[in-house]
Coordinates of C-alpha atoms in Angstrom, one line a residue:
X1 CA 16.5 -13.7 -31.0
X2 CA 16.5 -10.5 -28.5
X3 CA 16.8 -10.0 -24.5
X4 CA 12.8 -9.9 -22.9
X5 CA 12.8 -6.9 -20.3
X6 CA 13.5 -8.8 -17.6
X7 CA 17.2 -9.8 -18.8
X8 CA 17.7 -6.5 -20.4
X9 CA 16.7 -5.6 -16.9
X10 CA 18.7 -8.3 -15.2
X11 CA 22.1 -6.1 -14.4
X12 CA 20.1 -3.1 -13.3
X13 CA 17.8 -4.9 -10.5
X14 CA 19.8 -7.3 -9.1
X15 CA 24.0 -6.6 -9.5
X16 CA 27.0 -8.5 -8.0
X17 CA 29.0 -5.2 -8.0
X18 CA 28.2 -1.6 -7.7
X19 CA 30.5 1.0 -8.5
X20 CA 29.4 4.3 -7.3
X21 CA 31.5 6.9 -9.1
X22 CA 31.7 10.6 -7.8
X23 CA 31.4 8.3 -3.8
X24 CA 33.4 11.2 -1.3
X25 CA 34.3 12.0 2.0
X26 CA 32.8 15.2 1.8
X27 CA 29.9 14.9 3.6
X28 CA 27.9 17.7 2.0
X29 CA 28.2 16.5 -1.7
X30 CA 25.8 14.5 -3.7
X31 CA 29.0 12.2 -4.1
X32 CA 29.1 11.4 0.4
X33 CA 24.6 10.6 0.5
X34 CA 24.7 8.8 -2.9
X35 CA 28.1 6.1 -1.7
X36 CA 25.9 5.6 2.3
X37 CA 22.4 4.2 1.1
X38 CA 24.5 2.0 -1.8
X39 CA 25.9 0.6 1.3
X40 CA 23.0 0.6 3.1
X41 CA 22.0 -2.9 2.9
X42 CA 23.8 -4.0 -0.4
X43 CA 25.1 -7.4 -0.6
X44 CA 27.3 -7.4 -2.9
X45 CA 31.0 -5.3 -3.4
X46 CA 31.2 -0.8 -3.2
X47 CA 33.2 0.3 -5.3
X48 CA 33.7 4.1 -4.9
X49 CA 35.1 5.8 -7.4
X50 CA 36.9 9.0 -7.3
X51 CA 40.3 10.4 -8.6
X52 CA 41.7 13.0 -5.6
X53 CA 40.6 10.8 -2.7
X54 CA 42.3 6.6 -2.1
X55 CA 40.3 6.1 0.4
X56 CA 36.8 6.7 0.5
X57 CA 34.7 5.7 5.0
X58 CA 37.5 2.5 5.3
X59 CA 36.6 2.4 1.5
X60 CA 39.9 1.5 -1.1
X61 CA 38.6 4.3 -3.5
X62 CA 39.5 4.1 -7.1
X63 CA 40.7 6.8 -9.9
X64 CA 39.1 5.0 -12.8
X65 CA 36.2 2.5 -13.7
X66 CA 38.3 0.6 -15.2
X67 CA 41.1 0.4 -12.4
X68 CA 38.6 -1.9 -10.4
X69 CA 40.2 -4.8 -10.1
X70 CA 36.5 -7.1 -9.8
X71 CA 33.4 -7.0 -12.3
X72 CA 31.0 -3.7 -11.9
X73 CA 27.4 -4.4 -13.0
X74 CA 26.1 -1.1 -12.2
X75 CA 28.6 2.0 -12.4
X76 CA 26.3 5.1 -9.8
X77 CA 27.6 8.4 -11.9
X78 CA 26.9 12.1 -9.5
X79 CA 29.5 13.4 -11.0
X80 CA 29.1 17.2 -13.2
X81 CA 27.5 16.3 -16.3
X82 CA 30.5 17.0 -18.6
X83 CA 32.4 14.6 -17.1
X84 CA 29.7 11.1 -17.1
X85 CA 29.9 10.8 -21.4
X86 CA 33.9 10.1 -21.1
X87 CA 33.4 7.6 -17.7
X88 CA 30.9 6.3 -19.6
X89 CA 33.3 5.2 -22.3
X90 CA 36.0 4.1 -19.5
X91 CA 32.7 1.3 -18.0
X92 CA 32.0 0.8 -21.3
X93 CA 35.5 -0.3 -22.0
X94 CA 35.0 -2.0 -18.4
X95 CA 32.6 -4.6 -19.5
X96 CA 29.6 -2.8 -17.0
X97 CA 26.1 -3.6 -17.5
X98 CA 24.3 -1.4 -16.1
X99 CA 23.9 2.6 -14.8
X100 CA 22.1 4.8 -13.1
X101 CA 23.4 9.3 -13.7
X102 CA 22.2 10.9 -11.2
X103 CA 23.5 13.5 -13.1
X104 CA 21.5 17.3 -13.7
X105 CA 22.2 19.0 -16.9
X106 CA 20.7 17.3 -19.7
X107 CA 18.1 17.8 -22.0
X108 CA 15.8 19.2 -19.2
X109 CA 18.8 22.1 -19.6
X110 CA 18.0 22.9 -22.9
X111 CA 19.5 21.9 -26.8
X112 CA 23.7 22.5 -25.2
X113 CA 22.5 19.6 -22.7
X114 CA 20.6 17.8 -25.1
X115 CA 22.9 16.9 -27.6
X116 CA 25.6 15.9 -23.9
X117 CA 22.8 13.6 -23.4
X118 CA 22.3 12.5 -26.4
X119 CA 26.0 11.2 -26.6
X120 CA 26.2 9.7 -23.4
X121 CA 23.3 7.3 -24.7
X122 CA 25.8 7.2 -27.7
X123 CA 28.0 5.9 -25.6
X124 CA 26.7 3.6 -23.3
X125 CA 24.6 2.1 -26.5
X126 CA 27.9 0.9 -27.6
X127 CA 28.1 -1.0 -24.3
X128 CA 26.0 -2.4 -24.3
X129 CA 25.3 -0.4 -21.4
X130 CA 21.0 0.1 -19.9
X131 CA 21.0 3.1 -17.9
X132 CA 18.3 4.6 -15.6
X133 CA 18.4 8.8 -15.9
X134 CA 20.0 11.1 -16.4
X135 CA 18.6 13.8 -13.7
X136 CA 16.9 11.9 -11.1
X137 CA 16.9 11.1 -7.9
X138 CA 18.2 7.0 -8.3
X139 CA 16.9 4.4 -7.3
X140 CA 15.3 1.1 -5.0
X141 CA 14.9 -3.2 -5.6
X142 CA 14.3 -5.1 -3.3
X143 CA 15.3 -7.8 -4.8
X144 CA 18.8 -6.9 -4.3
X145 CA 18.0 -4.6 -1.3
X146 CA 20.2 -2.0 -3.6
X147 CA 20.0 1.2 -3.0
X148 CA 20.8 4.0 -5.3
X149 CA 19.6 6.6 -4.1
X150 CA 20.8 9.9 -4.0
X151 CA 20.3 11.3 -0.4
X152 CA 18.4 7.8 2.2
X153 CA 15.2 7.8 1.8
X154 CA 12.4 5.3 4.4
X155 CA 12.1 1.8 1.8
X156 CA 10.8 -1.3 2.4
X157 CA 10.1 -3.8 0.6
X158 CA 6.3 -4.9 -0.7
X159 CA 3.8 -5.6 -3.6
X160 CA 4.2 -2.1 -5.7
X161 CA 5.8 -0.9 -7.8
X162 CA 6.9 2.7 -8.5
X163 CA 8.3 4.4 -12.2
X164 CA 8.0 8.1 -11.5
X165 CA 9.8 10.6 -14.2
X166 CA 9.6 13.4 -10.9
X167 CA 11.7 12.8 -8.3
X168 CA 10.4 14.5 -5.2
X169 CA 6.9 13.4 -6.6
X170 CA 8.7 9.7 -6.1
X171 CA 10.7 10.9 -2.5
X172 CA 7.5 11.3 -1.3
X173 CA 5.4 8.8 -2.6
X174 CA 7.6 6.2 -1.7
X175 CA 8.1 8.2 2.2
X176 CA 5.0 8.3 2.4
X177 CA 3.9 5.2 1.7
X178 CA 6.3 3.7 3.8
X179 CA 4.8 5.7 6.7
X180 CA 1.8 3.8 6.5
X181 CA 2.9 0.3 5.9
X182 CA 2.7 -0.6 3.1
X183 CA 6.8 -1.1 0.0
X184 CA 7.9 -1.0 -2.3
X185 CA 9.3 -4.3 -4.5
X186 CA 11.1 -1.5 -6.9
X187 CA 11.0 2.5 -7.3
X188 CA 12.7 3.6 -10.7
X189 CA 13.6 7.8 -10.9
X190 CA 13.5 7.8 -13.7
X191 CA 14.4 11.2 -14.9
X192 CA 15.2 12.4 -18.4
X193 CA 14.5 8.4 -19.6
X194 CA 17.5 8.5 -22.5
X195 CA 17.4 5.6 -22.0
X196 CA 14.9 3.2 -20.9
X197 CA 10.7 4.3 -21.1
X198 CA 8.3 5.1 -18.2
X199 CA 7.2 1.9 -20.3
X200 CA 9.8 -0.6 -20.6
X201 CA 9.7 0.0 -16.8
X202 CA 5.9 -0.5 -15.8
X203 CA 6.7 -3.9 -19.2
X204 CA 9.8 -5.0 -16.0
X205 CA 7.1 -4.5 -13.6
X206 CA 4.8 -6.7 -15.9
X207 CA 6.4 -9.6 -15.9
X208 CA 7.9 -9.5 -12.3
X209 CA 5.8 -11.5 -10.1
X210 CA 6.4 -10.6 -6.7
X211 CA 5.0 -7.0 -7.8
X212 CA 1.3 -6.9 -7.6
X213 CA 0.3 -3.0 -8.5
X214 CA 2.2 -0.2 -10.6
X215 CA 2.3 3.3 -9.9
X216 CA 4.0 5.3 -12.5
X217 CA 4.5 9.2 -12.2
X218 CA 4.5 10.6 -16.1
X219 CA 5.2 14.1 -17.1
X220 CA 5.1 13.2 -20.9
X221 CA 6.7 10.0 -23.1
X222 CA 8.6 9.6 -25.6
X223 CA 6.8 7.5 -27.9
X224 CA 3.5 7.4 -27.1
X225 CA 2.6 4.4 -28.9
X226 CA 5.2 2.8 -27.9
X227 CA 3.9 3.5 -24.1
X228 CA 0.5 2.6 -25.4
X229 CA 1.3 -0.9 -27.1
X230 CA 3.5 -2.0 -24.6
X231 CA 1.4 -0.9 -20.8
X232 CA -2.2 -2.7 -22.4
X233 CA -0.2 -5.8 -22.6
X234 CA 0.5 -5.6 -18.9
X235 CA -3.2 -3.3 -17.7
X236 CA -5.2 -7.2 -18.0
X237 CA -3.0 -8.1 -15.5
X238 CA -2.7 -5.9 -12.8
X239 CA -3.5 -1.9 -13.0
X240 CA -0.9 0.1 -13.4
X241 CA -1.7 4.0 -11.8
X242 CA -0.4 6.9 -13.4
X243 CA -0.8 10.2 -11.5
X244 CA -0.5 13.2 -14.9
X245 CA -0.2 16.6 -14.5
X246 CA -0.1 19.1 -17.6
X247 CA -4.2 20.4 -18.0
X248 CA -3.7 23.4 -18.1
X249 CA -0.9 25.3 -19.7
X250 CA 1.3 26.2 -17.3
X251 CA 2.2 22.6 -15.6
X252 CA 2.5 22.1 -19.2
X253 CA 5.8 24.6 -19.4
X254 CA 6.6 23.6 -15.9
X255 CA 6.9 19.8 -17.3
X256 CA 9.3 21.0 -20.3
X257 CA 11.3 23.4 -17.8
X258 CA 11.7 21.1 -14.8
X259 CA 12.1 17.4 -16.9
X260 CA 12.4 18.3 -21.2
X261 CA 9.3 16.5 -21.6
X262 CA 6.7 17.6 -24.3
X263 CA 3.5 17.8 -21.8
X264 CA 0.9 16.6 -24.8
X265 CA -2.7 17.7 -24.8
X266 CA -4.7 16.5 -21.3
X267 CA -7.5 15.4 -23.4
X268 CA -5.6 13.0 -25.5
X269 CA -3.9 11.3 -22.7
X270 CA -7.1 10.7 -21.2
X271 CA -8.7 9.5 -23.3
X272 CA -5.5 7.1 -24.5
X273 CA -4.9 6.2 -21.5
X274 CA -8.8 4.8 -20.4
X275 CA -9.1 3.3 -24.2
X276 CA -5.7 0.7 -22.1
X277 CA -7.0 0.4 -19.1
X278 CA -5.0 3.0 -17.4
X279 CA -5.7 3.8 -13.5
X280 CA -5.6 8.1 -13.1
X281 CA -5.7 9.8 -9.9
X282 CA -4.8 13.1 -9.6
X283 CA -2.6 13.6 -6.5
X284 CA 0.4 11.2 -4.9
X285 CA -1.7 10.7 -2.2
X286 CA -3.9 9.1 -4.5
X287 CA -1.4 7.3 -5.7
X288 CA -0.6 5.0 -2.4
X289 CA -4.3 4.9 -1.8
X290 CA -5.4 3.4 -4.7
X291 CA -2.7 1.2 -4.6
X292 CA -3.5 0.0 -1.1
X293 CA -7.3 -0.4 -2.4
X294 CA -6.1 -3.1 -4.9
X295 CA -4.0 -5.2 -2.9
X296 CA -6.5 -5.2 0.3
X297 CA -9.9 -5.1 -1.6
X298 CA -11.6 -7.3 -4.9
X299 CA -13.0 -5.6 -7.2
X300 CA -16.9 -4.9 -6.1
X301 CA -19.5 -6.0 -8.6
X302 CA -20.7 -2.7 -9.3
X303 CA -21.4 0.8 -7.9
X304 CA -23.6 0.5 -5.3
X305 CA -22.8 1.5 -2.1
X306 CA -24.2 1.3 1.6
X307 CA -22.7 3.8 3.8
X308 CA -23.2 2.4 7.3
X309 CA -22.1 5.9 10.1
X310 CA -22.0 6.0 13.9
X311 CA -22.3 9.9 13.0
X312 CA -25.1 11.8 10.6
X313 CA -23.7 14.5 9.1
X314 CA -20.6 12.2 8.6
X315 CA -23.1 10.1 6.8
X316 CA -24.3 12.6 4.2
X317 CA -20.5 14.2 3.7
X318 CA -19.8 10.2 2.8
X319 CA -22.6 9.5 0.4
X320 CA -22.3 12.9 -1.2
X321 CA -18.9 12.1 -1.8
X322 CA -19.7 8.5 -3.3
X323 CA -23.1 10.2 -5.7
X324 CA -20.5 12.7 -7.2
X325 CA -17.8 9.6 -8.0
X326 CA -21.1 8.4 -10.1
X327 CA -21.4 6.1 -7.4
X328 CA -25.2 5.0 -6.5
X329 CA -26.1 5.2 -2.5
X330 CA -28.5 2.3 -3.2
X331 CA -32.0 1.9 -1.9
X332 CA -32.2 -0.6 0.5
X333 CA -34.5 -3.7 0.4
X334 CA -38.1 -3.6 3.4
X335 CA -35.9 -7.0 4.5
X336 CA -33.0 -5.1 5.7
X337 CA -35.0 -2.5 7.1
X338 CA -37.4 -4.9 9.0
X339 CA -34.1 -6.4 10.2
X340 CA -31.9 -2.6 11.5
X341 CA -35.0 -1.7 12.8
X342 CA -34.9 -5.3 15.8
X343 CA -31.4 -3.9 16.6
X344 CA -31.1 -0.2 15.8
X345 CA -33.7 2.8 18.7
X346 CA -36.3 4.0 16.8
X347 CA -34.3 7.2 15.9
X348 CA -32.1 5.6 13.1
X349 CA -31.6 7.3 9.6
X350 CA -34.2 4.2 7.9
X351 CA -32.4 4.7 5.0
X352 CA -28.5 4.4 3.3
X353 CA -26.6 5.5 5.0
X354 CA -27.3 3.3 8.4
X355 CA -27.3 5.6 10.8
X356 CA -27.7 4.1 14.2
X357 CA -27.9 8.2 15.8
X358 CA -26.2 7.7 18.5
X359 CA -26.5 4.6 19.2
X360 CA -23.5 3.2 21.6
X361 CA -24.3 -0.9 21.1
X362 CA -20.4 -2.1 19.8
X363 CA -22.7 -5.5 19.0
X364 CA -24.5 -4.1 16.8
X365 CA -22.4 -1.9 15.1
X366 CA -20.2 -5.6 13.7
X367 CA -23.3 -7.6 12.9
X368 CA -24.8 -4.6 10.7
X369 CA -22.1 -5.1 8.1
X370 CA -23.4 -8.7 7.8
X371 CA -27.3 -7.9 7.4
X372 CA -26.0 -5.1 4.2
X373 CA -23.2 -6.8 2.2
X374 CA -24.8 -9.8 2.3
X375 CA -27.6 -8.4 -0.1
X376 CA -27.7 -8.8 -4.0
X377 CA -27.9 -5.3 -4.7
X378 CA -25.2 -3.6 -2.5
X379 CA -21.5 -4.0 -4.1
X380 CA -19.5 -2.5 -1.5
X381 CA -19.7 -1.3 2.1
X382 CA -17.8 2.3 3.3
X383 CA -18.0 2.4 7.3
X384 CA -17.3 5.5 8.6
X385 CA -15.5 6.2 11.5
X386 CA -14.8 2.6 12.0
X387 CA -10.9 3.7 12.8
X388 CA -11.2 5.3 15.4
X389 CA -13.6 2.5 17.3
X390 CA -11.0 1.1 19.5
X391 CA -12.1 4.2 22.3
X392 CA -14.3 1.6 23.3
X393 CA -11.5 -0.3 25.0
X394 CA -12.3 1.6 27.8
X395 CA -15.9 0.0 28.2
X396 CA -14.0 -3.4 28.7
X397 CA -12.0 -3.1 31.5
X398 CA -12.8 -4.3 35.0
X399 CA -14.4 -1.4 36.8
X400 CA -13.0 -2.4 39.6
X401 CA -8.7 -2.9 40.1
X402 CA -8.8 -5.3 42.9
X403 CA -10.9 -7.9 41.1
X404 CA -10.8 -11.3 43.2
X405 CA -8.7 -14.2 41.5
X406 CA -6.6 -11.0 39.4
X407 CA -9.6 -11.3 36.2
X408 CA -11.2 -9.0 34.2
X409 CA -14.7 -8.2 35.5
X410 CA -16.5 -9.6 32.4
X411 CA -15.2 -13.1 33.2
X412 CA -16.7 -14.4 36.9
X413 CA -13.8 -16.9 38.1
X414 CA -10.0 -18.1 37.3
X415 CA -11.4 -21.6 37.9
X416 CA -14.4 -21.0 35.2
X417 CA -11.3 -18.6 33.3
X418 CA -9.4 -22.2 33.2
X419 CA -11.3 -24.0 31.2
X420 CA -12.8 -21.4 28.6
X421 CA -9.2 -21.6 27.8
X422 CA -9.4 -25.9 27.5
X423 CA -12.8 -25.4 25.6
X424 CA -11.0 -23.0 23.4
X425 CA -7.3 -24.4 22.5
X426 CA -9.2 -27.8 22.1
X427 CA -11.0 -25.9 19.7
X428 CA -8.9 -24.5 17.7
X429 CA -7.0 -27.5 17.0
X430 CA -10.0 -28.7 15.7
X431 CA -10.2 -25.8 13.0
X432 CA -14.2 -26.4 13.2
X433 CA -15.9 -22.7 13.2
X434 CA -18.4 -23.8 14.9
X435 CA -17.0 -25.5 17.5
X436 CA -14.6 -22.5 18.3
X437 CA -17.6 -20.4 18.3
X438 CA -19.2 -22.6 21.4
X439 CA -15.6 -22.1 22.8
X440 CA -16.6 -17.9 23.0
X441 CA -19.9 -17.9 23.6
X442 CA -19.9 -17.1 27.0
X443 CA -16.4 -14.5 26.9
X444 CA -18.2 -12.5 23.9
X445 CA -21.9 -12.6 26.1
X446 CA -20.0 -12.0 29.2
X447 CA -18.2 -8.5 26.9
X448 CA -21.4 -7.6 25.7
X449 CA -24.1 -7.6 29.1
X450 CA -20.8 -5.3 30.5
X451 CA -23.0 -2.7 27.7
X452 CA -26.1 -3.9 29.0
X453 CA -26.7 -5.8 25.2
X454 CA -28.6 -8.4 25.9
X455 CA -29.8 -9.2 22.2
X456 CA -29.1 -13.0 22.5
X457 CA -29.4 -13.3 18.2
X458 CA -26.5 -10.2 17.9
X459 CA -25.2 -12.6 20.3
X460 CA -24.7 -15.7 19.2
X461 CA -24.2 -13.9 15.0
X462 CA -21.1 -11.4 16.6
X463 CA -19.8 -15.1 18.1
X464 CA -19.7 -16.8 15.1
X465 CA -17.7 -13.7 13.5
X466 CA -15.6 -13.9 15.4
X467 CA -14.9 -17.5 15.4
X468 CA -14.5 -17.6 11.3
X469 CA -12.0 -14.5 12.8
X470 CA -10.6 -17.1 14.9
X471 CA -10.2 -19.9 12.7
X472 CA -8.6 -18.2 9.4
X473 CA -5.8 -17.5 12.3
X474 CA -6.6 -13.6 11.5
X475 CA -8.0 -12.7 15.2
X476 CA -5.0 -14.1 18.6
X477 CA -8.2 -14.2 20.8
X478 CA -5.5 -15.2 23.9
X479 CA -3.8 -12.3 22.9
X480 CA -7.2 -10.4 22.8
X481 CA -7.8 -10.9 26.0
X482 CA -5.3 -10.5 27.8
X483 CA -4.3 -7.2 27.1
X484 CA -7.9 -7.4 29.7
X485 CA -6.7 -8.8 32.2
X486 CA -5.0 -7.2 35.1
X487 CA -1.1 -6.8 35.1
X488 CA -0.7 -8.5 38.0
X489 CA -3.0 -11.6 36.8
X490 CA -1.2 -14.9 36.7
X491 CA -3.6 -16.0 34.0
X492 CA -0.7 -14.0 31.9
X493 CA 2.4 -16.3 33.1
X494 CA -0.1 -19.2 32.1
X495 CA -1.1 -17.9 28.8
X496 CA 2.4 -17.1 27.6
X497 CA 1.5 -14.0 27.3
X498 CA 4.7 -11.7 28.7
X499 CA 4.0 -7.9 27.7
X500 CA 0.0 -8.2 26.8
X501 CA -1.6 -5.5 23.7
X502 CA -3.3 -2.1 25.3
X503 CA -7.3 -2.5 25.2
X504 CA -6.6 0.2 22.4
X505 CA -4.3 -2.2 20.6
X506 CA -6.1 -5.0 21.3
X507 CA -9.2 -4.3 20.5
X508 CA -7.7 -2.3 17.3
X509 CA -6.1 -5.0 16.1
X510 CA -9.4 -7.5 16.8
X511 CA -11.7 -4.5 14.7
X512 CA -8.4 -5.0 11.8
X513 CA -9.7 -8.8 11.9
X514 CA -13.6 -8.3 11.7
X515 CA -12.9 -5.7 8.8
X516 CA -10.9 -8.6 6.6
X517 CA -13.3 -11.2 8.0
X518 CA -16.3 -9.3 6.5
X519 CA -13.9 -8.9 2.8
X520 CA -13.6 -12.8 3.4
X521 CA -17.2 -13.7 4.2
X522 CA -18.8 -11.7 1.7
X523 CA -16.5 -11.8 -1.4
X524 CA -17.6 -7.4 -1.5
X525 CA -14.9 -4.3 -0.7
X526 CA -15.2 -3.5 2.5
X527 CA -14.0 0.0 2.9
X528 CA -13.7 1.9 6.4
X529 CA -11.8 5.9 7.8
X530 CA -11.2 7.6 10.4
X531 CA -13.6 10.6 10.3
X532 CA -10.3 13.3 10.2
X533 CA -7.6 13.7 7.1
X534 CA -4.7 14.6 8.6
X535 CA -4.4 11.0 10.2
X536 CA -1.8 8.9 9.2
X537 CA -3.7 5.4 9.3
X538 CA -1.3 2.4 8.5
X539 CA -1.1 -0.7 6.3
X540 CA -2.8 -3.4 9.4
X541 CA -2.3 -6.5 8.3
X542 CA -4.8 -6.2 4.2
X543 CA -7.2 -3.5 6.4
X544 CA -6.4 0.5 5.6
X545 CA -8.6 3.4 6.9
X546 CA -9.0 6.2 5.0
X547 CA -8.9 9.4 6.3
X548 CA -12.3 9.9 4.9
X549 CA -14.8 9.4 3.2
X550 CA -14.7 11.9 0.1
X551 CA -11.2 9.4 -0.2
X552 CA -12.9 6.0 0.2
X553 CA -14.5 7.2 -2.5
X554 CA -12.5 8.0 -4.9
X555 CA -10.4 4.6 -4.3
X556 CA -13.8 3.2 -4.7
X557 CA -14.5 4.5 -7.5
X558 CA -10.9 3.5 -9.3
X559 CA -11.3 0.0 -8.1
X560 CA -14.9 0.0 -9.8
X561 CA -13.7 1.3 -13.3
X562 CA -10.5 -1.3 -13.8
X563 CA -13.6 -4.0 -13.9
X564 CA -15.8 -2.5 -15.7
X565 CA -12.7 -2.6 -18.0
X566 CA -10.9 -5.9 -17.5
X567 CA -15.4 -6.4 -18.2
X568 CA -15.6 -4.7 -21.8
X569 CA -12.0 -7.3 -22.9
X570 CA -14.4 -10.6 -21.6
X571 CA -11.3 -10.7 -18.2
X572 CA -13.4 -10.1 -15.9
X573 CA -14.5 -13.3 -13.9
X574 CA -17.3 -13.1 -11.0

């Protein structure tokens, strides 16, 4: 019986030792940056191989792989294409188990390059060596802290895995993910994929319990049937998101010259992907947008959407984006309209999108989502502009910097604060949401009164929402309160907080906890947005604010389509 894919690729993703063939002291060559990348984090022995230099960056260099005294699991090739085949033969002799060939000049260059690539493949298979490439930018494996890149990339561990047929696209997505706060457990720039195919990586990622969502950039496939057979076993277990260019003749020609792959009919790809549950996207940015959606949100039960917006125009744009994607901006039941009539000014939109028409009632903004999400007809919520609500922090700041006893203006006195703190501590230890609610109600009520909000029903509703977030551990109330105390307040020392967050940061953390709590309470997607596409939001906990309603709508429809696929094969569980 043959090895499983996990066993076959174990030496590649979890090598105990690495040789970098072509490592050099010359910083202007790829061998230098590749060697330094491998040294950055990898825990096992790293051997530089160079037949002209005796020592590289303080490491003894070897003229040939066969001269290395210890065993070598993985060889990284950064040498001219013509030299790869004979050195691969040395690797077979040495007993190397896996390789990554960063070197270009193979099938992507034409017939002669293809012959050279076939020879390298023949030699590698003779020795049972599985390899990435050629013509690639390397790979990353968090399980071994191995950065076998041709140049350093910012990357961290996380729930995603990514295989890319294009090195530039792959590097850009990984870097953007790092900037957004999302990590990759594995990333492979597969290049020409002479040996290990894209579907092999997807199969491997599918069996890795650390990987929750799989991404792929595909220009062409060597064996479409094999791809479909392997990937259709993965999609029922976890989402597979694919970016596949080639809809135009110009793109198809560019694909052939870039990776040596045949683009194939886009219509055939679209139908095949849909038949096995692949989620297809249109851009590198959308790869990450949708991946984050799968990680942070439950699957929607259907296509009915509610939209909450602090301004009518953005609500209009979001509604149009949702409708364009096949989502239904659902008509709200009369009972919901009546409930919102009680808390919003008479000028509010009285429909979906829900637009309070300039109302500054922060409390109502945070209780309105619950009124919408509890409605059976609503499957998902998009909350426009939620990412910008930290501006409300200014409303909570003390109007008097010399407030008596060094407490915030919305806390009656230092003694009263201590009483509240004692009651709160006792309630948190009990993990009882009702008791926590009783303890924090005076604080929530005091904060609301600053904004002239005295609707006790709304304050009570917000209190219970905040209490649930505290009970779940999503919200650290002492840290939140500390942001609004004067810097010299003795209460900070009593609370054991040396570096309180800024008010804006505290409100941002508070909003994240509340958004996560909505998802937990109602088991429905809640996608929030900022207002500008040039914003670079970061993943906070399990919450991410998308830069626009259009992006949020695109993510939601992809989640719906995956749910519909699972439903069609009998695997969706409501």
